mmCIF file of C-alpha atoms in Angstrom:
data_model
loop_
_atom_site.group_PDB
_atom_site.id
_atom_site.type_symbol
_atom_site.label_atom_id
_atom_site.label_comp_id
_atom_site.label_asym_id
_atom_site.label_seq_id
_atom_site.Cartn_x
_atom_site.Cartn_y
_atom_site.Cartn_z
ATOM 1 C CA MET A 11 106.470 116.887 119.663
ATOM 2 C CA ALA A 12 107.912 113.561 120.760
ATOM 3 C CA LYS A 13 111.195 112.534 119.226
ATOM 4 C CA LYS A 14 112.236 108.914 118.858
ATOM 5 C CA THR A 15 115.767 107.984 117.902
ATOM 6 C CA VAL A 16 116.536 104.692 116.194
ATOM 7 C CA ALA A 17 120.273 104.100 115.906
ATOM 8 C CA SER A 18 120.074 100.850 113.977
ATOM 9 C CA LEU A 19 117.656 98.036 113.372
ATOM 10 C CA GLN A 20 119.025 94.516 113.335
ATOM 11 C CA SER A 21 117.335 91.445 111.926
ATOM 12 C CA SER A 22 119.073 88.066 111.707
ATOM 13 C CA SER A 23 122.498 88.652 110.107
ATOM 14 C CA LYS A 24 121.736 91.902 108.244
ATOM 15 C CA ARG A 25 122.393 95.337 109.717
ATOM 16 C CA LEU A 26 119.811 97.931 108.715
ATOM 17 C CA THR A 27 119.558 101.669 109.273
ATOM 18 C CA LYS A 28 116.451 103.847 109.303
ATOM 19 C CA ALA A 29 116.954 107.104 107.401
ATOM 20 C CA ILE A 30 114.597 110.084 107.479
ATOM 21 C CA LYS A 31 114.754 113.068 105.120
ATOM 22 C CA MET A 32 112.673 116.187 104.755
ATOM 23 C CA VAL A 33 111.215 116.804 101.272
ATOM 24 C CA LYS A 34 109.561 120.028 100.098
ATOM 25 C CA SER A 35 106.392 119.620 98.063
ATOM 26 C CA PRO A 36 106.598 121.573 94.791
ATOM 27 C CA LYS A 37 102.825 122.047 94.746
ATOM 28 C CA THR A 38 102.139 123.456 98.226
ATOM 29 C CA GLY A 39 105.608 124.315 99.506
ATOM 30 C CA ALA A 40 105.011 122.271 102.668
ATOM 31 C CA TYR A 41 107.676 119.938 104.013
ATOM 32 C CA THR A 42 107.024 116.233 104.551
ATOM 33 C CA PHE A 43 109.175 113.500 106.037
ATOM 34 C CA VAL A 44 110.125 110.408 104.041
ATOM 35 C CA GLU A 45 111.375 107.359 105.951
ATOM 36 C CA SER A 46 113.215 104.325 104.628
ATOM 37 C CA VAL A 47 114.981 101.300 106.127
ATOM 38 C CA MET A 48 118.095 100.238 104.222
ATOM 39 C CA ALA A 49 121.657 98.989 104.472
ATOM 40 C CA PRO A 50 124.076 101.578 105.930
ATOM 41 C CA GLU A 51 126.129 101.829 102.727
ATOM 42 C CA HIS A 52 123.077 103.064 100.745
ATOM 43 C CA VAL A 53 122.134 105.917 103.109
ATOM 44 C CA LYS A 54 124.343 108.638 101.565
ATOM 45 C CA ASP A 55 123.101 107.885 98.040
ATOM 46 C CA TRP A 56 119.464 107.918 99.191
ATOM 47 C CA LEU A 57 119.865 111.215 101.033
ATOM 48 C CA ALA A 58 121.588 112.809 98.030
ATOM 49 C CA SER A 59 118.761 111.832 95.643
ATOM 50 C CA LYS A 60 115.677 114.016 95.248
#
């Protein structure tokens, strides 16, 4: 499996970070990956949420 690392994405004057978390499906038990691009200060809150 290829792995691509994105440290940070920058557009104009805003600094953005791409966060990826693994979420377990309650129905099948399989894991899926959820990606989101956001400001660095929101990453911890997003990762802590379910």
